[in-house]
Amino acid sequence: MTISPTEAAKSADTTSDSSSDLFCEPGDIALKSFFLGPQAENSPWVREILDDLFDAWFAWRKALYSSDGRAISERDMQTPDFMQRRETIRKQVGTLMRRLQNEVPSFSPRYIGHMVTEVSMPALIGHIVTLLYNPNNISGESSRVGILIEDEAVRDLLGMVGYSTETGSGHFTSGGTVANLEGALRARDRFAKWLAAGAISRRYNDKRLNMFDSCLMGWENYDRIRFEYQLNDDDLNPFHILKGNPVHVYRNLDQVFDMDYAGPVVLVPENKHYSWNKAVDIMGLGEEAFVGVQTDKQGRMCIPALRQTLENCRQRQRPPLMVVSVAGTTELGEMDPIHEVQAMLDEYREERGWHIWHHVDAAYGGFLCSLDMEAEVVSENMRLALGAIRRANSVTIDPHKLGYVPYASGAFLCRNRREYFYRKSIAPYINFVNVSERGPQTIEGSRSAAGAVSTWLTARTIGLNAEGYGRILERTIESRIKLEGLLRTAHPQIRIFPHAETNIITFCIARENEALGVSNARTLKVYEAFSPDENHEFYVSKTTLKRPAYDRLIDDFTQNWQAVHDTQELVLIRLTVMNPFFDTKDNLDYPGAFKEKLKEIISTRLR
Ligand SMILES: *Cc1c(COP(=O)(O)O)cnc(C)c1O
């Protein structure tokens, strides 16, 4: 971490040696003022803000219709029945508070398990205050301010990933799963329209576009066909797989294209999150339509494999509904080469006129777009991949992961409004007064504004840029590198997956020439030793990489210790190093303590 000139001057001014105790580094100040702190260090002034929130909320009620009179009198409150009920509430709240003290302490730097950690204070405050006013962002009738804040927060995210705030759009969701589905539904809607337009042009004896090419024709062709044949929306229905009776539509398509129409495929790297299985399931495409693209030895989508898969799809006359790439894989935190995926799709568009929808699942890694791309910890692949998100059609990004925002906060973003506002189904009883209203466009109906407000307040305090979030996330990657370095030398049997890019470490415990089944069992034992019923010293998670999805990674990685392949799986312990205080110098040396704990487990428990 570099020290700014002003900071250096300050320390130079202070003659005493203790100056370094008085001033921490500027990056640390940002951090320390942004989170509550593992020991609730910031609680005094945060409590003041919370009190202010409640005071303002009470005052709001009192002031609004003040002449209406009170509904609950002092006398009511004095009645024994009332007092008793009050006592019951207090007691039950007490019970609840005691129970919640057993909750997973994900705020602690000792929690390095799943993709969750300390939430930021602005995010927490934004969340709490929204609950008090309880807007429902389904429409402007139930949310006056909430929907405007959502608009602004969406712009903040659009800006962060590099989309234009003029032409892009999006909304907040309950998480990445729903956001991914939002992307898939829009890709499918576009696909259905283009296919139908292609079919109609065939019917008019225009044979320029076959079935496959029709599905990928692009908006220009679509608009041309609609103009040439003066088609209104309903004219598409006989060939529209989402409008007409599917059995009839398929028959019509067979006839007009003179072939067996077999439906689309969805191309997803084998490192996919299981939300994609759900999306395909919900859309009723059939699991068979879900085509996995091989990963390389680093666990990233393999570009030659993607090309091969696309060519196969073409030969089998299975048009791709969408190609998905992942920024920050759930298992390893890897970046698919999004730039290379997009370059290939651009090439197909130029050379063959195929417009293929590219969705980036950046549920985990999206916030890494705030990094200083020149920073040492940013790999070449990561810089290029994150920089290419702006060229994809749509993005999933989860503020409740690397955005340090409380659940539930996910977001779906689209580069192009035409592709975002895809749906016209407007419920007759809701009055949609302006385009900020996303009700008709969202899968979810009633939606809390809390996720959007948390993100908004966070963006306006710490900033979604290299000086704000970027700095915090850069530190998490530095912490990962440091911890990885420590573990590498801690014990010869610790085998660290060598291609980590972000802030996730994975490793297993294996001996030379050992059967994978044996080392998997040992790794599991270590995981279990970290996870006793009580008193976790550290919280870790585990993952199982399976063949054939991870063939190349498993072969390449396990060859380091000449593993014998007696099973199709590789079990790994997984550490998500995203806690902002994991490597601050004032408190416990967590990286060092973790290393010692791991060594102890290996040497005492595995005899
Ligand atoms: C977490 C995650 C999801 C799902 O997001 P939820 O918010 O848990 O619904 C999807 N894709 C990736 C890559 C993820 O890491």
Short mmCIF file of N, CA and C and ligand atoms in Angstrom, two decimals, residues 115 173-180 271-276 278 325-331 361-365 396-398 400-401 407 409-410 574, ligand 1:
data_model
loop_
_atom_site.label_atom_id
_atom_site.label_comp_id
_atom_site.label_asym_id
_atom_site.label_seq_id
_atom_site.Cartn_x
_atom_site.Cartn_y
_atom_site.Cartn_z
N MET A 115 -19.22 -17.07 0.27
CA MET A 115 -19.09 -15.72 -0.26
C MET A 115 -19.92 -14.72 0.54
N THR A 173 -32.70 -7.42 -7.94
CA THR A 173 -33.39 -8.70 -7.77
C THR A 173 -33.07 -9.22 -6.37
N SER A 174 -33.63 -10.37 -6.07
CA SER A 174 -33.33 -10.97 -4.77
C SER A 174 -31.95 -11.61 -4.77
N GLY A 175 -31.32 -11.71 -5.94
CA GLY A 175 -29.99 -12.31 -5.98
C GLY A 175 -29.60 -12.70 -7.39
N GLY A 176 -28.49 -13.41 -7.47
CA GLY A 176 -27.94 -13.78 -8.77
C GLY A 176 -28.79 -14.80 -9.51
N THR A 177 -29.44 -15.67 -8.77
CA THR A 177 -30.25 -16.70 -9.41
C THR A 177 -31.35 -16.07 -10.25
N VAL A 178 -32.06 -15.13 -9.66
CA VAL A 178 -33.15 -14.47 -10.37
C VAL A 178 -32.59 -13.59 -11.50
N ALA A 179 -31.47 -12.94 -11.23
CA ALA A 179 -30.88 -12.08 -12.27
C ALA A 179 -30.47 -12.92 -13.48
N ASN A 180 -29.91 -14.09 -13.24
CA ASN A 180 -29.55 -14.96 -14.37
C ASN A 180 -30.79 -15.35 -15.16
N ASN A 271 -18.01 -24.68 -15.43
CA ASN A 271 -17.79 -24.12 -14.09
C ASN A 271 -19.01 -23.36 -13.59
N LYS A 272 -20.12 -23.54 -14.28
CA LYS A 272 -21.34 -22.78 -14.01
C LYS A 272 -21.87 -22.92 -12.59
N HIS A 273 -22.61 -21.94 -12.19
CA HIS A 273 -23.35 -21.98 -10.93
C HIS A 273 -24.63 -22.77 -11.17
N TYR A 274 -25.15 -23.45 -10.13
CA TYR A 274 -26.32 -24.29 -10.36
C TYR A 274 -27.59 -23.49 -10.62
N SER A 275 -27.51 -22.16 -10.50
CA SER A 275 -28.68 -21.35 -10.88
C SER A 275 -29.00 -21.53 -12.37
N TRP A 276 -28.01 -21.91 -13.17
CA TRP A 276 -28.27 -22.11 -14.60
C TRP A 276 -29.10 -23.35 -14.85
N LYS A 278 -31.34 -24.32 -12.84
CA LYS A 278 -32.68 -23.89 -12.47
C LYS A 278 -33.32 -23.09 -13.60
N SER A 325 -20.87 -16.52 -19.86
CA SER A 325 -19.53 -16.65 -19.28
C SER A 325 -19.56 -16.11 -17.86
N VAL A 326 -18.57 -16.49 -17.09
CA VAL A 326 -18.62 -16.25 -15.65
C VAL A 326 -17.45 -15.36 -15.21
N ALA A 327 -17.77 -14.32 -14.48
CA ALA A 327 -16.73 -13.47 -13.89
C ALA A 327 -16.70 -13.76 -12.40
N GLY A 328 -15.76 -14.60 -12.00
CA GLY A 328 -15.68 -15.00 -10.59
C GLY A 328 -16.48 -16.27 -10.37
N THR A 329 -15.88 -17.40 -10.69
CA THR A 329 -16.63 -18.66 -10.58
C THR A 329 -16.84 -18.99 -9.11
N THR A 330 -17.96 -19.66 -8.86
CA THR A 330 -18.36 -19.94 -7.50
C THR A 330 -17.35 -20.83 -6.79
N GLU A 331 -16.77 -21.77 -7.54
CA GLU A 331 -15.87 -22.71 -6.90
C GLU A 331 -14.46 -22.15 -6.69
N ASP A 361 -22.27 -13.83 -16.14
CA ASP A 361 -22.68 -14.10 -14.77
C ASP A 361 -21.55 -13.57 -13.86
N ALA A 362 -21.71 -12.31 -13.47
CA ALA A 362 -20.70 -11.67 -12.61
C ALA A 362 -21.25 -11.51 -11.20
N ALA A 363 -22.08 -12.49 -10.80
CA ALA A 363 -22.71 -12.43 -9.47
C ALA A 363 -21.63 -12.19 -8.42
N TYR A 364 -20.57 -12.97 -8.50
CA TYR A 364 -19.49 -12.78 -7.53
C TYR A 364 -18.53 -11.68 -7.96
N GLY A 365 -18.01 -11.76 -9.19
CA GLY A 365 -16.87 -10.91 -9.56
C GLY A 365 -17.21 -9.52 -10.08
N THR A 396 -25.23 -10.20 -14.67
CA THR A 396 -25.73 -10.43 -13.31
C THR A 396 -24.67 -9.95 -12.34
N ILE A 397 -25.08 -9.23 -11.32
CA ILE A 397 -24.11 -8.77 -10.33
C ILE A 397 -24.79 -8.74 -8.96
N ASP A 398 -24.10 -9.28 -7.96
CA ASP A 398 -24.71 -9.41 -6.63
C ASP A 398 -24.08 -8.45 -5.63
N HIS A 400 -24.92 -8.33 -2.72
CA HIS A 400 -24.80 -9.05 -1.45
C HIS A 400 -23.63 -10.02 -1.41
N LYS A 401 -22.79 -9.99 -2.42
CA LYS A 401 -21.52 -10.74 -2.32
C LYS A 401 -20.39 -9.72 -2.15
N TYR A 407 -28.20 -9.26 2.58
CA TYR A 407 -29.19 -9.97 1.75
C TYR A 407 -30.51 -9.22 1.85
N SER A 409 -29.77 -8.75 -2.09
CA SER A 409 -29.51 -7.72 -3.08
C SER A 409 -28.71 -8.26 -4.25
N GLY A 410 -29.42 -8.46 -5.35
CA GLY A 410 -28.78 -8.84 -6.60
C GLY A 410 -29.19 -7.82 -7.65
N ARG A 574 -12.04 -24.68 0.57
CA ARG A 574 -12.18 -23.41 -0.15
C ARG A 574 -12.25 -22.28 0.86
C1 LIG B 1 -23.75 -16.74 -6.04
C2 LIG B 1 -23.79 -16.96 -7.50
C3 LIG B 1 -25.01 -17.05 -8.19
C4 LIG B 1 -26.35 -17.07 -7.47
O1 LIG B 1 -26.59 -15.92 -6.77
P1 LIG B 1 -27.61 -15.89 -5.53
O2 LIG B 1 -27.50 -14.47 -5.14
O3 LIG B 1 -27.09 -16.85 -4.53
O4 LIG B 1 -28.94 -16.25 -6.06
C5 LIG B 1 -24.97 -17.19 -9.55
N1 LIG B 1 -23.81 -17.25 -10.22
C6 LIG B 1 -22.61 -17.17 -9.60
C7 LIG B 1 -21.36 -17.22 -10.40
C8 LIG B 1 -22.56 -17.02 -8.22
O5 LIG B 1 -21.37 -16.95 -7.60
#
